[in-house]
PDB file of C-alpha atoms in Angstrom:
ATOM      1  CA  MET V   1       0.330  -7.221   0.495  1.00 44.00           C
ATOM      2  CA  SER V   2      -0.827  -3.881  -0.853  1.00 45.00           C
ATOM      3  CA  ARG V   3       1.217  -2.107  -3.494  1.00 40.00           C
ATOM      4  CA  PRO V   4       3.466   0.585  -1.945  1.00 46.00           C
ATOM      5  CA  GLN V   5       2.863   4.218  -2.845  1.00 46.00           C
ATOM      6  CA  PRO V   6       5.117   5.465  -5.681  1.00 42.00           C
ATOM      7  CA  GLU V   7       6.412   8.437  -3.689  1.00 52.00           C
ATOM      8  CA  GLU V   8       8.108   6.061  -1.223  1.00 55.00           C
ATOM      9  CA  SER V   9      10.971   5.517  -3.662  1.00 52.00           C
ATOM     10  CA  SER V  10      11.731   9.255  -3.757  1.00 71.00           C
ATOM     11  CA  VAL V  11      12.414   9.440  -0.015  1.00 83.00           C
ATOM     12  CA  ARG V  12      16.060  10.009   0.963  1.00 94.00           C
ATOM     13  CA  LEU V  13      17.338   8.527   4.192  1.00 97.00           C
ATOM     14  CA  ARG V  14      19.886   9.834   6.675  1.00 97.00           C
ATOM     15  CA  LEU V  15      22.036   7.195   8.376  1.00 98.00           C
ATOM     16  CA  VAL V  16      24.315   8.133  11.268  1.00 98.00           C
ATOM     17  CA  SER V  17      26.832   5.966  13.112  1.00 98.00           C
ATOM     18  CA  ASN V  18      28.713   7.965  15.726  1.00 98.00           C
ATOM     19  CA  ASP V  19      30.482  10.719  13.735  1.00 98.00           C
ATOM     20  CA  LEU V  20      29.870   9.119  10.306  1.00 98.00           C
ATOM     21  CA  GLU V  21      26.885  10.350   8.294  1.00 98.00           C
ATOM     22  CA  PHE V  22      25.437   9.015   5.051  1.00 98.00           C
ATOM     23  CA  LEU V  23      22.548   9.746   2.693  1.00 98.00           C
ATOM     24  CA  ALA V  24      20.802   6.977   0.810  1.00 98.00           C
ATOM     25  CA  GLU V  25      18.127   6.699  -1.857  1.00 97.00           C
ATOM     26  CA  LEU V  26      15.507   3.982  -2.055  1.00 97.00           C
ATOM     27  CA  ARG V  27      15.176   1.810  -5.155  1.00 96.00           C
ATOM     28  CA  PRO V  28      11.875   1.918  -7.068  1.00 95.00           C
ATOM     29  CA  ASP V  29      12.531  -1.606  -8.413  1.00 96.00           C
ATOM     30  CA  ALA V  30      12.106  -3.074  -4.896  1.00 97.00           C
ATOM     31  CA  PRO V  31       8.818  -1.474  -3.777  1.00 97.00           C
ATOM     32  CA  HIS V  32       7.805  -4.087  -1.187  1.00 97.00           C
ATOM     33  CA  SER V  33      11.223  -4.072   0.480  1.00 98.00           C
ATOM     34  CA  VAL V  34      11.181  -0.263   0.509  1.00 97.00           C
ATOM     35  CA  ALA V  35       7.735  -0.203   2.146  1.00 97.00           C
ATOM     36  CA  ALA V  36       8.762  -2.749   4.810  1.00 97.00           C
ATOM     37  CA  PHE V  37      11.907  -0.788   5.599  1.00 97.00           C
ATOM     38  CA  LEU V  38      10.116   2.572   5.806  1.00 96.00           C
ATOM     39  CA  ALA V  39       7.707   1.046   8.330  1.00 96.00           C
ATOM     40  CA  LEU V  40      10.702   0.554  10.692  1.00 95.00           C
ATOM     41  CA  LEU V  41      11.608   4.264  10.721  1.00 96.00           C
ATOM     42  CA  PRO V  42      12.777   6.081  12.677  1.00 97.00           C
ATOM     43  CA  TRP V  43      15.054   3.230  13.717  1.00 97.00           C
ATOM     44  CA  GLU V  44      17.909   2.914  16.179  1.00 98.00           C
ATOM     45  CA  THR V  45      19.838  -0.317  15.749  1.00 98.00           C
ATOM     46  CA  GLN V  46      23.364  -1.722  15.572  1.00 98.00           C
ATOM     47  CA  LEU V  47      25.608  -2.820  12.732  1.00 98.00           C
ATOM     48  CA  VAL V  48      27.676  -5.985  13.098  1.00 98.00           C
ATOM     49  CA  HIS V  49      30.452  -7.103  10.762  1.00 98.00           C
ATOM     50  CA  VAL V  50      29.469  -9.964   8.442  1.00 96.00           C
ATOM     51  CA  ARG V  51      30.938 -13.435   8.877  1.00 93.00           C
ATOM     52  CA  TRP V  52      30.740 -14.994   5.412  1.00 92.00           C
ATOM     53  CA  SER V  53      30.078 -12.221   2.887  1.00 96.00           C
ATOM     54  CA  GLY V  54      33.369 -10.297   2.798  1.00 96.00           C
ATOM     55  CA  GLU V  55      33.435  -6.533   3.261  1.00 98.00           C
ATOM     56  CA  GLY V  56      29.987  -5.864   4.643  1.00 98.00           C
ATOM     57  CA  VAL V  57      28.052  -5.115   7.798  1.00 98.00           C
ATOM     58  CA  TRP V  58      24.612  -6.357   8.698  1.00 97.00           C
ATOM     59  CA  ILE V  59      21.588  -5.882  10.889  1.00 97.00           C
ATOM     60  CA  PRO V  60      20.249  -9.261  12.065  1.00 95.00           C
ATOM     61  CA  LEU V  61      16.448  -9.399  12.238  1.00 95.00           C
ATOM     62  CA  GLY V  62      16.091 -12.979  13.464  1.00 92.00           C
ATOM     63  CA  GLU V  63      12.962 -14.840  12.482  1.00 91.00           C
ATOM     64  CA  LYS V  64      10.883 -11.709  11.774  1.00 93.00           C
ATOM     65  CA  ASP V  65       8.761 -12.370   8.704  1.00 93.00           C
ATOM     66  CA  PHE V  66       8.158  -9.317   6.518  1.00 95.00           C
ATOM     67  CA  ALA V  67       6.370 -11.454   3.873  1.00 94.00           C
ATOM     68  CA  LEU V  68       8.596  -9.965   1.182  1.00 96.00           C
ATOM     69  CA  PRO V  69       8.698 -11.281  -2.366  1.00 96.00           C
ATOM     70  CA  TRP V  70      11.980 -11.573  -4.218  1.00 96.00           C
ATOM     71  CA  GLU V  71      12.581  -8.312  -6.095  1.00 97.00           C
ATOM     72  CA  ASN V  72      15.681  -6.757  -7.634  1.00 97.00           C
ATOM     73  CA  THR V  73      17.838  -9.524  -6.152  1.00 97.00           C
ATOM     74  CA  THR V  74      21.607  -9.746  -6.185  1.00 98.00           C
ATOM     75  CA  ARG V  75      24.411 -11.744  -4.547  1.00 97.00           C
ATOM     76  CA  TYR V  76      27.083  -9.190  -5.416  1.00 98.00           C
ATOM     77  CA  PRO V  77      26.252  -5.750  -4.004  1.00 98.00           C
ATOM     78  CA  SER V  78      28.553  -2.839  -4.815  1.00 98.00           C
ATOM     79  CA  PRO V  79      29.923  -0.647  -2.024  1.00 98.00           C
ATOM     80  CA  GLY V  80      27.011   1.398  -0.695  1.00 98.00           C
ATOM     81  CA  ASP V  81      24.322  -1.063  -1.818  1.00 98.00           C
ATOM     82  CA  VAL V  82      21.919  -2.301   0.846  1.00 98.00           C
ATOM     83  CA  LEU V  83      20.109  -5.651   0.600  1.00 98.00           C
ATOM     84  CA  PHE V  84      17.027  -6.866   2.466  1.00 98.00           C
ATOM     85  CA  TYR V  85      17.127 -10.657   2.870  1.00 97.00           C
ATOM     86  CA  PRO V  86      13.581 -11.864   3.581  1.00 93.00           C
ATOM     87  CA  GLY V  87      14.674 -15.064   5.303  1.00 90.00           C
ATOM     88  CA  GLY V  88      14.579 -18.699   4.314  1.00 87.00           C
ATOM     89  CA  TYR V  89      17.978 -20.383   4.301  1.00 87.00           C
ATOM     90  CA  SER V  90      19.299 -17.918   6.844  1.00 89.00           C
ATOM     91  CA  GLU V  91      17.732 -15.448   9.254  1.00 92.00           C
ATOM     92  CA  THR V  92      16.080 -12.262   8.052  1.00 95.00           C
ATOM     93  CA  GLU V  93      18.649  -9.482   7.752  1.00 97.00           C
ATOM     94  CA  ILE V  94      19.765  -6.263   6.139  1.00 98.00           C
ATOM     95  CA  LEU V  95      23.247  -6.206   4.584  1.00 98.00           C
ATOM     96  CA  LEU V  96      25.329  -3.152   3.659  1.00 98.00           C
ATOM     97  CA  ALA V  97      28.358  -3.666   1.423  1.00 98.00           C
ATOM     98  CA  TYR V  98      31.289  -1.363   2.176  1.00 98.00           C
ATOM     99  CA  GLY V  99      33.753  -3.103  -0.167  1.00 97.00           C
ATOM    100  CA  ALA V 100      34.080  -6.379  -2.086  1.00 97.00           C
ATOM    101  CA  CYS V 101      31.080  -8.447  -1.051  1.00 97.00           C
ATOM    102  CA  SER V 102      29.539 -11.758  -2.066  1.00 97.00           C
ATOM    103  CA  PHE V 103      26.388 -12.305  -0.004  1.00 97.00           C
ATOM    104  CA  ALA V 104      26.445 -15.648   1.809  1.00 95.00           C
ATOM    105  CA  SER V 105      25.314 -17.504   4.910  1.00 92.00           C
ATOM    106  CA  LYS V 106      26.749 -20.456   6.784  1.00 89.00           C
ATOM    107  CA  LEU V 107      24.846 -22.643   4.308  1.00 88.00           C
ATOM    108  CA  GLY V 108      26.408 -20.983   1.256  1.00 93.00           C
ATOM    109  CA  PRO V 109      25.555 -18.254  -1.273  1.00 95.00           C
ATOM    110  CA  ILE V 110      22.292 -16.323  -0.925  1.00 95.00           C
ATOM    111  CA  ALA V 111      20.746 -13.284  -2.618  1.00 97.00           C
ATOM    112  CA  GLY V 112      18.924 -10.291  -1.198  1.00 97.00           C
ATOM    113  CA  ASN V 113      16.596  -7.569  -2.417  1.00 98.00           C
ATOM    114  CA  HIS V 114      18.627  -4.503  -3.408  1.00 98.00           C
ATOM    115  CA  PHE V 115      16.325  -1.793  -2.042  1.00 98.00           C
ATOM    116  CA  MET V 116      18.632   1.111  -1.129  1.00 98.00           C
ATOM    117  CA  SER V 117      21.899   2.702  -2.262  1.00 98.00           C
ATOM    118  CA  PHE V 118      24.111   5.196  -0.454  1.00 98.00           C
ATOM    119  CA  VAL V 119      24.554   8.380  -2.479  1.00 97.00           C
ATOM    120  CA  GLU V 120      26.584  10.544  -0.071  1.00 97.00           C
ATOM    121  CA  GLY V 121      29.315   9.571   2.377  1.00 98.00           C
ATOM    122  CA  LEU V 122      30.606   6.615   0.334  1.00 97.00           C
ATOM    123  CA  GLU V 123      34.196   7.571   1.167  1.00 98.00           C
ATOM    124  CA  GLN V 124      33.396   6.850   4.856  1.00 98.00           C
ATOM    125  CA  LEU V 125      32.176   3.285   4.260  1.00 98.00           C
ATOM    126  CA  PRO V 126      35.599   1.623   4.737  1.00 98.00           C
ATOM    127  CA  GLU V 127      35.916   3.352   8.126  1.00 98.00           C
ATOM    128  CA  LEU V 128      32.458   2.122   9.139  1.00 98.00           C
ATOM    129  CA  GLY V 129      33.461  -1.419   8.179  1.00 98.00           C
ATOM    130  CA  ARG V 130      36.783  -1.131  10.010  1.00 98.00           C
ATOM    131  CA  ARG V 131      35.036   0.011  13.195  1.00 98.00           C
ATOM    132  CA  CYS V 132      32.550  -2.864  13.064  1.00 98.00           C
ATOM    133  CA  LEU V 133      35.353  -5.372  12.496  1.00 97.00           C
ATOM    134  CA  TRP V 134      37.824  -4.116  15.114  1.00 98.00           C
ATOM    135  CA  GLN V 135      35.619  -2.370  17.686  1.00 98.00           C
ATOM    136  CA  GLY V 136      32.480  -4.500  17.534  1.00 98.00           C
ATOM    137  CA  ALA V 137      28.857  -3.547  16.946  1.00 98.00           C
ATOM    138  CA  GLN V 138      28.354   0.102  15.980  1.00 98.00           C
ATOM    139  CA  PRO V 139      25.214   2.179  16.615  1.00 98.00           C
ATOM    140  CA  LEU V 140      23.111   3.223  13.644  1.00 98.00           C
ATOM    141  CA  ILE V 141      20.260   5.718  13.546  1.00 98.00           C
ATOM    142  CA  ILE V 142      18.139   5.806  10.400  1.00 98.00           C
ATOM    143  CA  THR V 143      15.636   8.574   9.680  1.00 97.00           C
ATOM    144  CA  THR V 144      14.154  10.191   6.632  1.00 94.00           C
ATOM    145  CA  HIS V 145      16.190  13.111   5.333  1.00 89.00           C
ATOM    146  CA  PRO V 146      14.545  16.447   6.216  1.00 78.00           C
ATOM    147  CA  THR V 147      14.482  17.668   2.608  1.00 70.00           C
ATOM    148  CA  THR V 148      12.217  14.821   1.495  1.00 53.00           C
ATOM    149  CA  GLY V 149       9.196  16.324   3.186  1.00 47.00           C
ATOM    150  CA  ALA V 150       8.350  12.962   4.735  1.00 45.00           C
ATOM    151  CA  SER V 151       6.770  12.996   8.168  1.00 42.00           C
ATOM    152  CA  ARG V 152       8.980  10.357   9.774  1.00 40.00           C
TER     153      ARG V 152
END
């Protein structure tokens, strides 16, 4: 896998779910995860409430293999932290913590690559989690933020 370009970590992302809007920054200490995620953009998907991890929502990616190494891993994301799980014990997925979260699968604890953190809209995260839990899957549109100058 080629080394991602350094400017990728300076890109800000805009995430919108219905009337909730967030801004996030990418983490330079997870360059391969950042590059794989940017390749998905612009992306329209759905968030589903987690089953084993606590206060979090996730995007299941099935058996898709992004050939990601382990980088900047954690089991305990803070609210607003986003993890990219490259697969293995569980299916490939992206997890967003909106509250107390301990990343796990049906087989037990797992860790993911912390590649993105929300920097604006954090106060709306509990509402996003509540909607996913009580109303079911919620739409999510992810694009680069217009002020980054990125062409996506």
